[in-house]
mmCIF file of C-alpha atoms and ligand atoms in Angstrom:
data_model
loop_
_atom_site.group_PDB
_atom_site.id
_atom_site.type_symbol
_atom_site.label_atom_id
_atom_site.label_comp_id
_atom_site.label_asym_id
_atom_site.label_seq_id
_atom_site.Cartn_x
_atom_site.Cartn_y
_atom_site.Cartn_z
ATOM 1 C CA MET A 1 -38.790 15.390 -16.621
ATOM 2 C CA THR A 2 -35.403 17.005 -16.587
ATOM 3 C CA PRO A 3 -32.770 15.632 -18.962
ATOM 4 C CA LEU A 4 -30.609 12.996 -17.345
ATOM 5 C CA GLY A 5 -27.637 14.355 -15.441
ATOM 6 C CA ARG A 6 -29.170 17.766 -14.820
ATOM 7 C CA PRO A 7 -30.324 18.404 -11.271
ATOM 8 C CA ALA A 8 -34.073 18.810 -10.858
ATOM 9 C CA VAL A 9 -33.414 21.164 -7.943
ATOM 10 C CA ARG A 10 -30.376 23.323 -7.478
ATOM 11 C CA LEU A 11 -29.543 25.735 -4.643
ATOM 12 C CA LEU A 12 -26.504 27.910 -5.272
ATOM 13 C CA GLY A 13 -25.142 29.819 -2.288
ATOM 14 C CA VAL A 14 -28.615 30.443 -0.888
ATOM 15 C CA THR A 15 -28.881 32.583 2.243
ATOM 16 C CA LYS A 16 -32.032 33.611 4.076
ATOM 17 C CA THR A 17 -31.848 35.728 7.208
ATOM 18 C CA TYR A 18 -34.624 36.566 9.649
ATOM 19 C CA GLY A 19 -33.427 39.293 11.980
ATOM 20 C CA ALA A 20 -29.725 38.940 12.709
ATOM 21 C CA VAL A 21 -28.974 35.225 12.311
ATOM 22 C CA PRO A 22 -29.153 33.423 8.974
ATOM 23 C CA ALA A 23 -31.754 30.615 9.057
ATOM 24 C CA VAL A 24 -30.134 29.274 5.881
ATOM 25 C CA ASP A 25 -26.507 30.214 5.333
ATOM 26 C CA ALA A 26 -24.778 29.865 1.942
ATOM 27 C CA VAL A 27 -26.393 26.519 1.166
ATOM 28 C CA ASP A 28 -25.475 24.631 -2.000
ATOM 29 C CA LEU A 29 -27.602 21.620 -2.836
ATOM 30 C CA ASP A 30 -28.303 19.531 -5.936
ATOM 31 C CA VAL A 31 -31.181 17.068 -6.097
ATOM 32 C CA LEU A 32 -30.953 14.872 -9.168
ATOM 33 C CA ASP A 33 -33.906 13.844 -11.249
ATOM 34 C CA GLY A 34 -35.725 10.951 -9.566
ATOM 35 C CA GLU A 35 -33.703 11.238 -6.384
ATOM 36 C CA LEU A 36 -35.154 11.196 -2.858
ATOM 37 C CA VAL A 37 -33.041 13.406 -0.633
ATOM 38 C CA THR A 38 -33.638 13.590 3.100
ATOM 39 C CA VAL A 39 -32.690 16.717 5.060
ATOM 40 C CA ILE A 40 -31.992 16.254 8.745
ATOM 41 C CA GLY A 41 -30.692 18.363 11.597
ATOM 42 C CA PRO A 42 -31.649 19.672 15.022
ATOM 43 C CA SER A 43 -34.751 21.798 15.470
ATOM 44 C CA GLY A 44 -34.204 25.319 14.167
ATOM 45 C CA CYS A 45 -31.273 24.450 11.872
ATOM 46 C CA GLY A 46 -33.081 25.688 8.764
ATOM 47 C CA LYS A 47 -34.601 22.523 7.253
ATOM 48 C CA SER A 48 -38.101 23.942 6.731
ATOM 49 C CA THR A 49 -36.704 27.214 5.455
ATOM 50 C CA VAL A 50 -34.835 25.283 2.741
ATOM 51 C CA LEU A 51 -38.144 23.722 1.637
ATOM 52 C CA ARG A 52 -39.978 27.050 1.799
ATOM 53 C CA LEU A 53 -37.268 28.654 -0.348
ATOM 54 C CA ILE A 54 -37.547 25.890 -2.969
ATOM 55 C CA ALA A 55 -41.339 26.213 -2.924
ATOM 56 C CA GLY A 56 -41.178 29.996 -3.321
ATOM 57 C CA LEU A 57 -42.838 30.685 0.024
ATOM 58 C CA GLU A 58 -39.684 32.634 0.949
ATOM 59 C CA ARG A 59 -37.275 34.704 -1.134
ATOM 60 C CA PRO A 60 -33.529 34.167 -0.691
ATOM 61 C CA ASP A 61 -31.484 37.210 0.345
ATOM 62 C CA THR A 62 -28.629 36.029 -1.866
ATOM 63 C CA GLY A 63 -27.943 33.046 -4.100
ATOM 64 C CA ALA A 64 -30.074 31.371 -6.729
ATOM 65 C CA ILE A 65 -32.571 28.518 -6.954
ATOM 66 C CA VAL A 66 -32.940 26.576 -10.193
ATOM 67 C CA LEU A 67 -35.790 24.127 -10.858
ATOM 68 C CA ALA A 68 -35.593 21.866 -13.919
ATOM 69 C CA GLY A 69 -33.014 24.168 -15.463
ATOM 70 C CA HIS A 70 -34.994 27.395 -14.926
ATOM 71 C CA GLU A 71 -33.921 29.971 -12.389
ATOM 72 C CA VAL A 72 -36.890 30.576 -10.092
ATOM 73 C CA ALA A 73 -35.165 32.823 -7.570
ATOM 74 C CA GLY A 74 -32.011 34.887 -7.894
ATOM 75 C CA PRO A 75 -30.602 37.706 -9.994
ATOM 76 C CA ALA A 76 -32.941 36.847 -12.893
ATOM 77 C CA GLY A 77 -36.083 37.371 -10.814
ATOM 78 C CA PHE A 78 -38.601 35.489 -8.740
ATOM 79 C CA VAL A 79 -41.158 32.934 -9.905
ATOM 80 C CA PRO A 80 -44.149 32.734 -7.525
ATOM 81 C CA PRO A 81 -45.011 29.401 -5.857
ATOM 82 C CA GLU A 82 -48.022 28.633 -8.067
ATOM 83 C CA ARG A 83 -45.827 28.744 -11.180
ATOM 84 C CA ARG A 84 -42.997 26.573 -9.849
ATOM 85 C CA ARG A 85 -44.421 23.070 -10.401
ATOM 86 C CA VAL A 86 -43.629 22.081 -6.831
ATOM 87 C CA GLY A 87 -45.794 19.701 -4.794
ATOM 88 C CA LEU A 88 -46.025 20.139 -1.034
ATOM 89 C CA VAL A 89 -46.855 17.617 1.683
ATOM 90 C CA PHE A 90 -46.888 18.880 5.253
ATOM 91 C CA GLN A 91 -47.196 17.230 8.638
ATOM 92 C CA ASP A 92 -50.793 18.366 9.130
ATOM 93 C CA HIS A 93 -52.169 17.202 5.726
ATOM 94 C CA ALA A 94 -53.724 20.644 5.032
ATOM 95 C CA LEU A 95 -56.630 19.049 3.135
ATOM 96 C CA PHE A 96 -59.755 21.110 2.491
ATOM 97 C CA PRO A 97 -62.276 19.726 5.006
ATOM 98 C CA HIS A 98 -65.338 20.660 2.928
ATOM 99 C CA LEU A 99 -64.080 18.941 -0.243
ATOM 100 C CA THR A 100 -64.182 15.219 -1.018
ATOM 101 C CA VAL A 101 -60.987 13.259 -1.566
ATOM 102 C CA ALA A 102 -61.427 13.502 -5.347
ATOM 103 C CA ARG A 103 -62.035 17.263 -5.248
ATOM 104 C CA ASN A 104 -59.070 17.779 -2.932
ATOM 105 C CA VAL A 105 -56.871 15.961 -5.450
ATOM 106 C CA ALA A 106 -58.404 17.843 -8.400
ATOM 107 C CA PHE A 107 -57.680 21.172 -6.737
ATOM 108 C CA GLY A 108 -54.432 21.914 -8.566
ATOM 109 C CA LEU A 109 -55.711 20.644 -11.924
ATOM 110 C CA ASP A 110 -58.060 23.464 -12.864
ATOM 111 C CA ARG A 111 -56.170 24.089 -16.081
ATOM 112 C CA LEU A 112 -57.101 20.625 -17.396
ATOM 113 C CA GLU A 113 -60.430 20.080 -19.131
ATOM 114 C CA ARG A 114 -62.888 18.008 -17.127
ATOM 115 C CA GLY A 115 -62.369 14.583 -18.735
ATOM 116 C CA ARG A 116 -58.597 14.713 -18.413
ATOM 117 C CA ARG A 117 -58.845 16.086 -14.909
ATOM 118 C CA ASP A 118 -61.121 13.245 -13.758
ATOM 119 C CA ALA A 119 -58.835 10.693 -15.395
ATOM 120 C CA ARG A 120 -55.775 12.139 -13.660
ATOM 121 C CA VAL A 121 -57.563 12.147 -10.280
ATOM 122 C CA ARG A 122 -58.490 8.473 -10.770
ATOM 123 C CA GLU A 123 -54.924 7.685 -11.786
ATOM 124 C CA VAL A 124 -53.228 9.262 -8.763
ATOM 125 C CA LEU A 125 -55.822 7.940 -6.309
ATOM 126 C CA GLY A 126 -55.097 4.511 -7.786
ATOM 127 C CA LEU A 127 -51.381 5.072 -7.195
ATOM 128 C CA VAL A 128 -51.947 5.764 -3.506
ATOM 129 C CA ARG A 129 -54.559 2.959 -3.357
ATOM 130 C CA LEU A 130 -57.439 5.247 -2.415
ATOM 131 C CA GLY A 131 -59.603 4.764 -5.498
ATOM 132 C CA ASP A 132 -62.463 3.419 -3.376
ATOM 133 C CA LEU A 133 -62.496 6.413 -1.051
ATOM 134 C CA ALA A 134 -62.761 9.167 -3.681
ATOM 135 C CA GLY A 135 -66.164 10.349 -2.398
ATOM 136 C CA ARG A 136 -65.237 10.580 1.277
ATOM 137 C CA TYR A 137 -64.461 13.728 3.219
ATOM 138 C CA PRO A 138 -61.129 14.147 5.065
ATOM 139 C CA HIS A 139 -62.697 13.632 8.526
ATOM 140 C CA GLU A 140 -63.896 10.202 7.351
ATOM 141 C CA LEU A 141 -60.298 9.052 6.762
ATOM 142 C CA SER A 142 -57.534 7.799 9.058
ATOM 143 C CA GLY A 143 -54.402 9.918 9.522
ATOM 144 C CA GLY A 144 -52.475 7.655 7.164
ATOM 145 C CA GLU A 145 -55.181 7.856 4.486
ATOM 146 C CA GLN A 146 -55.251 11.647 4.798
ATOM 147 C CA GLN A 147 -51.522 11.731 4.242
ATOM 148 C CA ARG A 148 -51.914 9.565 1.127
ATOM 149 C CA VAL A 149 -54.521 12.035 -0.190
ATOM 150 C CA ALA A 150 -52.058 14.861 0.473
ATOM 151 C CA LEU A 151 -49.431 13.002 -1.565
ATOM 152 C CA ALA A 152 -51.922 12.291 -4.370
ATOM 153 C CA ARG A 153 -52.815 15.998 -4.472
ATOM 154 C CA ALA A 154 -49.120 16.933 -4.601
ATOM 155 C CA LEU A 155 -48.400 14.425 -7.403
ATOM 156 C CA ALA A 156 -51.462 15.168 -9.552
ATOM 157 C CA PRO A 157 -50.056 18.153 -11.506
ATOM 158 C CA GLU A 158 -46.827 16.180 -12.263
ATOM 159 C CA PRO A 159 -44.513 18.490 -10.326
ATOM 160 C CA THR A 160 -40.772 18.850 -10.878
ATOM 161 C CA VAL A 161 -40.246 18.028 -7.214
ATOM 162 C CA VAL A 162 -42.345 17.036 -4.210
ATOM 163 C CA LEU A 163 -41.316 18.636 -0.913
ATOM 164 C CA LEU A 164 -42.313 16.804 2.253
ATOM 165 C CA ASP A 165 -41.943 18.543 5.623
ATOM 166 C CA GLU A 166 -41.975 16.072 8.538
ATOM 167 C CA PRO A 167 -44.864 14.270 6.811
ATOM 168 C CA PHE A 168 -45.120 11.435 9.309
ATOM 169 C CA SER A 169 -44.556 13.159 12.633
ATOM 170 C CA SER A 170 -48.241 13.612 13.482
ATOM 171 C CA LEU A 171 -48.873 9.863 13.047
ATOM 172 C CA ASP A 172 -48.509 7.445 15.926
ATOM 173 C CA GLU A 173 -45.492 5.151 16.055
ATOM 174 C CA THR A 174 -47.067 2.017 14.536
ATOM 175 C CA LEU A 175 -48.840 3.857 11.747
ATOM 176 C CA ARG A 176 -45.770 5.930 10.922
ATOM 177 C CA ALA A 177 -43.654 3.063 9.604
ATOM 178 C CA GLN A 178 -46.509 1.784 7.455
ATOM 179 C CA VAL A 179 -47.478 5.180 5.978
ATOM 180 C CA ARG A 180 -43.822 5.974 5.393
ATOM 181 C CA ALA A 181 -43.335 2.741 3.467
ATOM 182 C CA GLU A 182 -46.456 3.448 1.390
ATOM 183 C CA LEU A 183 -45.537 7.036 0.559
ATOM 184 C CA VAL A 184 -41.927 6.264 -0.229
ATOM 185 C CA GLY A 185 -43.116 3.312 -2.353
ATOM 186 C CA VAL A 186 -45.294 5.667 -4.424
ATOM 187 C CA LEU A 187 -42.476 8.216 -4.816
ATOM 188 C CA ARG A 188 -40.136 5.479 -6.038
ATOM 189 C CA GLU A 189 -42.710 3.823 -8.291
ATOM 190 C CA THR A 190 -43.432 7.138 -10.005
ATOM 191 C CA GLY A 191 -39.743 8.143 -10.172
ATOM 192 C CA THR A 192 -40.652 11.377 -8.397
ATOM 193 C CA THR A 193 -37.884 13.747 -7.343
ATOM 194 C CA ALA A 194 -38.447 14.511 -3.668
ATOM 195 C CA VAL A 195 -36.921 16.339 -0.715
ATOM 196 C CA LEU A 196 -38.061 15.089 2.673
ATOM 197 C CA VAL A 197 -37.344 16.964 5.887
ATOM 198 C CA THR A 198 -37.162 14.947 9.072
ATOM 199 C CA HIS A 199 -35.624 15.094 12.546
ATOM 200 C CA ASP A 200 -35.620 11.291 12.786
ATOM 201 C CA GLN A 201 -32.186 9.765 12.093
ATOM 202 C CA THR A 202 -33.543 6.330 11.230
ATOM 203 C CA GLU A 203 -35.990 7.871 8.774
ATOM 204 C CA ALA A 204 -33.295 10.001 7.124
ATOM 205 C CA LEU A 205 -31.018 6.988 6.684
ATOM 206 C CA SER A 206 -33.622 4.430 5.628
ATOM 207 C CA VAL A 207 -35.577 6.575 3.171
ATOM 208 C CA GLY A 208 -32.978 8.806 1.506
ATOM 209 C CA ASP A 209 -30.898 8.051 -1.574
ATOM 210 C CA ARG A 210 -28.790 10.840 -0.144
ATOM 211 C CA VAL A 211 -28.860 12.542 3.223
ATOM 212 C CA VAL A 212 -28.150 16.218 3.878
ATOM 213 C CA VAL A 213 -27.147 16.912 7.478
ATOM 214 C CA MET A 214 -27.717 20.536 8.493
ATOM 215 C CA ARG A 215 -26.481 22.479 11.472
ATOM 216 C CA ALA A 216 -27.176 26.138 12.256
ATOM 217 C CA GLY A 217 -28.223 27.015 8.712
ATOM 218 C CA ARG A 218 -25.296 25.261 7.042
ATOM 219 C CA VAL A 219 -24.886 21.942 5.286
ATOM 220 C CA GLU A 220 -22.551 19.968 7.528
ATOM 221 C CA GLN A 221 -22.342 16.903 5.259
ATOM 222 C CA THR A 222 -24.081 15.480 2.196
ATOM 223 C CA GLY A 223 -23.698 11.837 1.311
ATOM 224 C CA THR A 224 -25.305 8.453 0.921
ATOM 225 C CA PRO A 225 -26.815 7.055 4.131
ATOM 226 C CA GLN A 226 -23.744 4.801 4.469
ATOM 227 C CA GLU A 227 -21.378 7.745 4.069
ATOM 228 C CA VAL A 228 -22.970 9.958 6.707
ATOM 229 C CA PHE A 229 -23.307 7.092 9.193
ATOM 230 C CA GLU A 230 -20.059 5.227 8.581
ATOM 231 C CA ARG A 231 -17.838 8.107 7.492
ATOM 232 C CA PRO A 232 -19.116 11.203 9.290
ATOM 233 C CA ALA A 233 -17.257 14.357 8.282
ATOM 234 C CA SER A 234 -17.383 15.888 11.751
ATOM 235 C CA ARG A 235 -17.932 15.254 15.440
ATOM 236 C CA PHE A 236 -21.397 16.794 15.080
ATOM 237 C CA VAL A 237 -22.462 14.383 12.300
ATOM 238 C CA ALA A 238 -20.971 11.398 14.167
ATOM 239 C CA SER A 239 -22.979 12.137 17.285
ATOM 240 C CA PHE A 240 -26.146 13.401 15.572
ATOM 241 C CA MET A 241 -26.520 10.437 13.200
ATOM 242 C CA GLY A 242 -26.706 7.688 15.818
ATOM 243 C CA ASP A 243 -25.011 7.058 19.152
ATOM 244 C CA ALA A 244 -21.297 7.690 19.298
ATOM 245 C CA ASP A 245 -18.634 7.818 21.984
ATOM 246 C CA PHE A 246 -15.214 9.385 21.539
ATOM 247 C CA LEU A 247 -11.919 8.158 22.978
ATOM 248 C CA PRO A 248 -8.463 9.703 22.726
ATOM 249 C CA ALA A 249 -6.411 7.493 20.415
ATOM 250 C CA HIS A 250 -2.914 7.332 19.033
ATOM 251 C CA VAL A 251 -1.530 6.494 15.613
ATOM 252 C CA HIS A 252 1.758 4.592 16.062
ATOM 253 C CA PRO A 253 4.264 3.927 13.326
ATOM 254 C CA GLU A 254 4.503 0.173 12.786
ATOM 255 C CA ARG A 255 6.790 -1.732 10.544
ATOM 256 C CA GLY A 256 5.314 -1.185 7.064
ATOM 257 C CA GLY A 257 2.294 0.799 8.282
ATOM 258 C CA ALA A 258 0.548 2.305 11.287
ATOM 259 C CA LEU A 259 -1.506 1.031 14.178
ATOM 260 C CA LEU A 260 -4.351 2.831 15.941
ATOM 261 C CA THR A 261 -4.717 2.211 19.674
ATOM 262 C CA CYS A 262 -6.869 3.655 22.418
ATOM 263 C CA GLU A 263 -7.788 2.882 26.033
ATOM 264 C CA ILE A 264 -9.616 -0.289 24.985
ATOM 265 C CA GLY A 265 -6.675 -1.620 22.989
ATOM 266 C CA ILE A 266 -5.887 -1.961 19.321
ATOM 267 C CA VAL A 267 -8.549 -0.421 17.083
ATOM 268 C CA SER A 268 -7.113 -1.300 13.668
ATOM 269 C CA THR A 269 -4.210 -0.958 11.331
ATOM 270 C CA LEU A 270 -4.280 2.156 9.153
ATOM 271 C CA PRO A 271 -3.249 1.305 5.603
ATOM 272 C CA GLY A 272 -1.545 4.249 3.951
ATOM 273 C CA TRP A 273 -0.596 5.901 7.257
ATOM 274 C CA GLY A 274 2.901 4.357 7.378
ATOM 275 C CA GLY A 275 5.312 6.193 9.661
ATOM 276 C CA THR A 276 2.647 8.484 11.207
ATOM 277 C CA ASP A 277 2.848 9.289 14.910
ATOM 278 C CA ALA A 278 -0.135 11.415 15.983
ATOM 279 C CA ASP A 279 -2.800 11.980 18.617
ATOM 280 C CA VAL A 280 -6.365 11.734 17.356
ATOM 281 C CA GLU A 281 -9.765 10.705 18.687
ATOM 282 C CA VAL A 282 -11.623 7.614 17.586
ATOM 283 C CA VAL A 283 -15.391 7.459 17.154
ATOM 284 C CA LEU A 284 -16.890 4.280 18.598
ATOM 285 C CA ARG A 285 -20.512 3.340 18.070
ATOM 286 C CA PRO A 286 -22.173 0.909 20.505
ATOM 287 C CA HIS A 287 -22.267 -1.897 17.910
ATOM 288 C CA GLU A 288 -18.497 -1.550 17.483
ATOM 289 C CA VAL A 289 -17.678 -2.206 21.139
ATOM 290 C CA ALA A 290 -17.416 -5.803 22.389
ATOM 291 C CA LEU A 291 -17.639 -6.736 26.084
ATOM 292 C CA THR A 292 -16.343 -9.756 27.964
ATOM 293 C CA ALA A 293 -17.039 -10.536 31.609
ATOM 294 C CA GLY A 294 -14.289 -9.826 34.123
ATOM 295 C CA ALA A 295 -11.597 -7.177 34.195
ATOM 296 C CA ASP A 296 -7.912 -7.109 34.966
ATOM 297 C CA HIS A 297 -6.848 -3.557 35.605
ATOM 298 C CA ALA A 298 -3.501 -4.162 33.996
ATOM 299 C CA THR A 299 -5.286 -4.921 30.713
ATOM 300 C CA ALA A 300 -6.610 -2.469 28.137
ATOM 301 C CA GLY A 301 -10.377 -1.937 28.225
ATOM 302 C CA ALA A 302 -10.965 -2.738 31.905
ATOM 303 C CA GLY A 303 -14.152 -1.165 33.227
ATOM 304 C CA VAL A 304 -17.315 -1.537 35.194
ATOM 305 C CA VAL A 305 -20.923 -1.591 33.978
ATOM 306 C CA THR A 306 -22.766 1.531 35.146
ATOM 307 C CA ASP A 307 -26.064 1.188 33.280
ATOM 308 C CA VAL A 308 -28.051 -1.506 31.473
ATOM 309 C CA GLU A 309 -30.936 -0.587 29.155
ATOM 310 C CA TYR A 310 -33.109 -3.361 27.782
ATOM 311 C CA HIS A 311 -34.277 -2.632 24.205
ATOM 312 C CA GLY A 312 -35.776 -6.016 23.323
ATOM 313 C CA ALA A 313 -33.527 -7.592 20.703
ATOM 314 C CA PHE A 314 -30.488 -5.769 22.104
ATOM 315 C CA VAL A 315 -29.325 -4.553 25.495
ATOM 316 C CA LEU A 316 -27.394 -1.289 25.743
ATOM 317 C CA HIS A 317 -24.591 -1.440 28.309
ATOM 318 C CA THR A 318 -22.768 1.642 29.548
ATOM 319 C CA VAL A 319 -19.264 0.976 30.838
ATOM 320 C CA ARG A 320 -17.018 3.287 32.851
ATOM 321 C CA LEU A 321 -13.397 2.712 31.905
ATOM 322 C CA THR A 322 -10.427 3.079 34.257
ATOM 323 C CA SER A 323 -9.843 6.617 32.920
ATOM 324 C CA GLY A 324 -13.379 7.578 33.977
ATOM 325 C CA ARG A 325 -14.542 7.855 30.337
ATOM 326 C CA THR A 326 -17.695 6.004 29.398
ATOM 327 C CA LEU A 327 -18.490 3.841 26.400
ATOM 328 C CA ARG A 328 -21.684 2.199 25.242
ATOM 329 C CA SER A 329 -21.992 -1.322 23.847
ATOM 330 C CA TRP A 330 -24.894 -3.168 22.228
ATOM 331 C CA GLN A 331 -25.100 -6.762 23.392
ATOM 332 C CA PRO A 332 -27.481 -9.446 22.083
ATOM 333 C CA HIS A 333 -30.597 -9.762 24.248
ATOM 334 C CA ALA A 334 -29.415 -12.939 25.971
ATOM 335 C CA VAL A 335 -26.262 -11.226 27.274
ATOM 336 C CA ARG A 336 -26.696 -9.243 30.474
ATOM 337 C CA HIS A 337 -23.726 -7.891 32.410
ATOM 338 C CA PRO A 338 -25.311 -6.492 35.578
ATOM 339 C CA VAL A 339 -24.665 -2.969 36.866
ATOM 340 C CA GLY A 340 -21.476 -3.047 38.927
ATOM 341 C CA ALA A 341 -20.003 -6.022 37.043
ATOM 342 C CA PRO A 342 -16.357 -5.797 35.964
ATOM 343 C CA VAL A 343 -16.035 -6.121 32.179
ATOM 344 C CA THR A 344 -13.403 -5.703 29.515
ATOM 345 C CA ALA A 345 -14.250 -3.619 26.468
ATOM 346 C CA SER A 346 -12.590 -4.088 23.106
ATOM 347 C CA VAL A 347 -13.158 -3.030 19.514
ATOM 348 C CA VAL A 348 -14.966 -5.518 17.288
ATOM 349 C CA PRO A 349 -12.680 -6.876 14.563
ATOM 350 C CA GLY A 350 -12.754 -5.459 11.058
ATOM 351 C CA LEU A 351 -13.635 -1.896 12.028
ATOM 352 C CA THR A 352 -12.724 0.941 9.669
ATOM 353 C CA PRO A 353 -12.537 3.669 12.277
ATOM 354 C CA THR A 354 -13.570 7.302 11.991
ATOM 355 C CA LEU A 355 -10.832 9.522 13.387
ATOM 356 C CA LEU A 356 -11.236 13.084 14.564
ATOM 357 C CA ARG A 357 -8.836 15.947 15.045
ATOM 358 C CA GLY A 358 -10.628 18.784 16.749
ATOM 359 C CA ASP A 359 -14.166 18.712 15.405
ATOM 360 C CA ARG A 360 -13.375 17.415 11.920
ATOM 361 C CA ALA A 361 -12.839 13.885 10.679
ATOM 362 C CA VAL A 362 -9.382 13.056 9.376
ATOM 363 C CA THR A 363 -8.745 10.504 6.670
ATOM 364 C CA SER A 364 -5.070 10.758 5.805
ATOM 365 C CA PRO A 365 -1.743 11.537 7.454
ATOM 366 C CA ALA A 366 -1.778 14.984 5.795
ATOM 367 C CA ASP A 367 -4.842 15.858 7.892
ATOM 368 C CA VAL A 368 -2.940 15.390 11.153
ATOM 369 C CA ALA A 369 0.233 17.188 10.097
ATOM 370 C CA GLY A 370 -0.618 20.555 11.673
ATOM 371 C CA PRO A 371 -2.208 21.511 14.981
ATOM 372 C CA ALA A 372 -5.788 20.373 15.636
ATOM 373 C CA ASP A 373 -8.363 22.798 14.184
ATOM 374 C CA GLY A 374 -10.847 22.558 17.031
ATOM 375 C CA ASP A 375 -13.911 24.758 17.019
ATOM 376 C CA ALA A 376 -12.074 27.571 15.314
ATOM 377 C CA ALA A 377 -12.093 25.696 11.997
ATOM 378 C CA PRO A 378 -14.264 27.319 9.331
ATOM 379 C CA ARG A 379 -17.554 25.474 9.309
ATOM 380 C CA GLY A 380 -18.941 23.860 6.199
ATOM 381 C CA ARG A 381 -15.499 23.655 4.601
ATOM 382 C CA SER A 382 -13.233 20.734 4.912
ATOM 383 C CA THR A 383 -10.566 18.883 3.072
ATOM 384 C CA LEU A 384 -12.123 15.678 4.279
ATOM 385 C CA ARG A 385 -14.623 13.197 3.090
ATOM 386 C CA SER A 386 -17.838 14.825 2.037
HETATM 387 P P1 LIG B 401 -36.119 23.642 11.253
HETATM 388 O O1 LIG B 401 -37.119 23.335 10.166
HETATM 389 O O2 LIG B 401 -34.796 23.020 11.032
HETATM 390 O O3 LIG B 401 -36.650 23.378 12.629
HETATM 391 P P2 LIG B 401 -36.601 26.393 10.461
HETATM 392 O O4 LIG B 401 -36.200 26.425 9.028
HETATM 393 O O5 LIG B 401 -38.054 26.303 10.752
HETATM 394 O O6 LIG B 401 -35.822 25.222 11.196
HETATM 395 O O7 LIG B 401 -36.039 27.684 11.189
HETATM 396 C C1 LIG B 401 -34.680 28.066 11.109
HETATM 397 C C2 LIG B 401 -34.493 29.337 11.952
HETATM 398 O O8 LIG B 401 -35.168 30.426 11.381
HETATM 399 C C3 LIG B 401 -35.009 29.218 13.363
HETATM 400 O O9 LIG B 401 -34.152 29.912 14.223
HETATM 401 C C4 LIG B 401 -36.361 29.878 13.293
HETATM 402 O O10 LIG B 401 -36.721 30.424 14.538
HETATM 403 C C5 LIG B 401 -36.117 30.970 12.268
HETATM 404 N N1 LIG B 401 -37.331 31.273 11.489
HETATM 405 C C6 LIG B 401 -37.968 30.431 10.654
HETATM 406 N N2 LIG B 401 -39.016 31.060 10.062
HETATM 407 C C7 LIG B 401 -39.036 32.317 10.557
HETATM 408 C C8 LIG B 401 -39.869 33.466 10.343
HETATM 409 N N3 LIG B 401 -40.902 33.427 9.471
HETATM 410 N N4 LIG B 401 -39.575 34.588 11.025
HETATM 411 C C9 LIG B 401 -38.532 34.647 11.878
HETATM 412 N N5 LIG B 401 -37.708 33.609 12.117
HETATM 413 C C10 LIG B 401 -37.948 32.465 11.474
#
């Protein structure tokens, strides 16, 4: 265990380039002791490379990696994977097919004498509730059981950190939720520090104590699940972490404050923005958009339903507004505005809106003082929420 307050895993300005383009570009990351951090981003953004760098399967070109206070890669040298105390769990289990469950789990424990090794194998198989299957071979197990063996094998040598690369993606939909709950339960129960790579937004948000959103080798935002979903730092994070639509909006000075309006009417007041007069964009998620039947084209939010998607508990409506822009709205399953129906969209009350200027979120009047940054803004740096 690392002393409290010291990160178990630390990446300091780590860059790794294959060919011309960096796969991982100046990444800083701290994973605290006992924390479960999820790393998410589009395919090819560098998630697996981050794990491989931590594991020692790749060497950084520049920067340093520190595990439990010891530099394992960087100016001081390079510690090979087998001496890093890192556990790995991959999508495809990677169990030895000719070894029993118990011998698979014992694999990394060859430095222990036999009695202690057997006791540790029993202990970790108990943790993953596979004590009864110790004598089976991998092909005699379900996919979920195999993944639990893989976790037991990773945990057995008491690693500093367990790295999980898309560990559930080879499992079918129904099994995935169950195996995920079991594995995450074991990680939490044992207080294990873990980094889990996923491309599934729901998984990143529901499993992580903190979420790292990556884009093109860079960390776009790090925060709690609530922060990255409710206060995205950029247009990319807003649209990658869940559905989002964007409408031009205006901050108006109001007596004693400021009011945010857009094509569908008043969004909210903006405490602390008193006297500001500025063009921005507002991020609207489908659960933040209300619909009522009927439309008067003189009224804000008038539109027509262009698509209805039934999802069971909720129905996703797409509405084309008078401007031609489209918005999506979740409605309870009993509500069905048919395609072609006139509707009026409005913002649900109590919303704390995310505002954008160019591609970055803005949180204070100072952020909208100059011209919009747009795509030319330096990526990965921002004066905004992080
Ligand atoms: P992700 O896990 O987010 O899908 P990766 O970390 O696997 O992304 O890859 C990041 C980028 O680095 C991709 O463009 C990928 O093609 C490239 N890459 C990864 N590993 C290698 C390698 N061994 N050789 C060359 N390019 C690689």
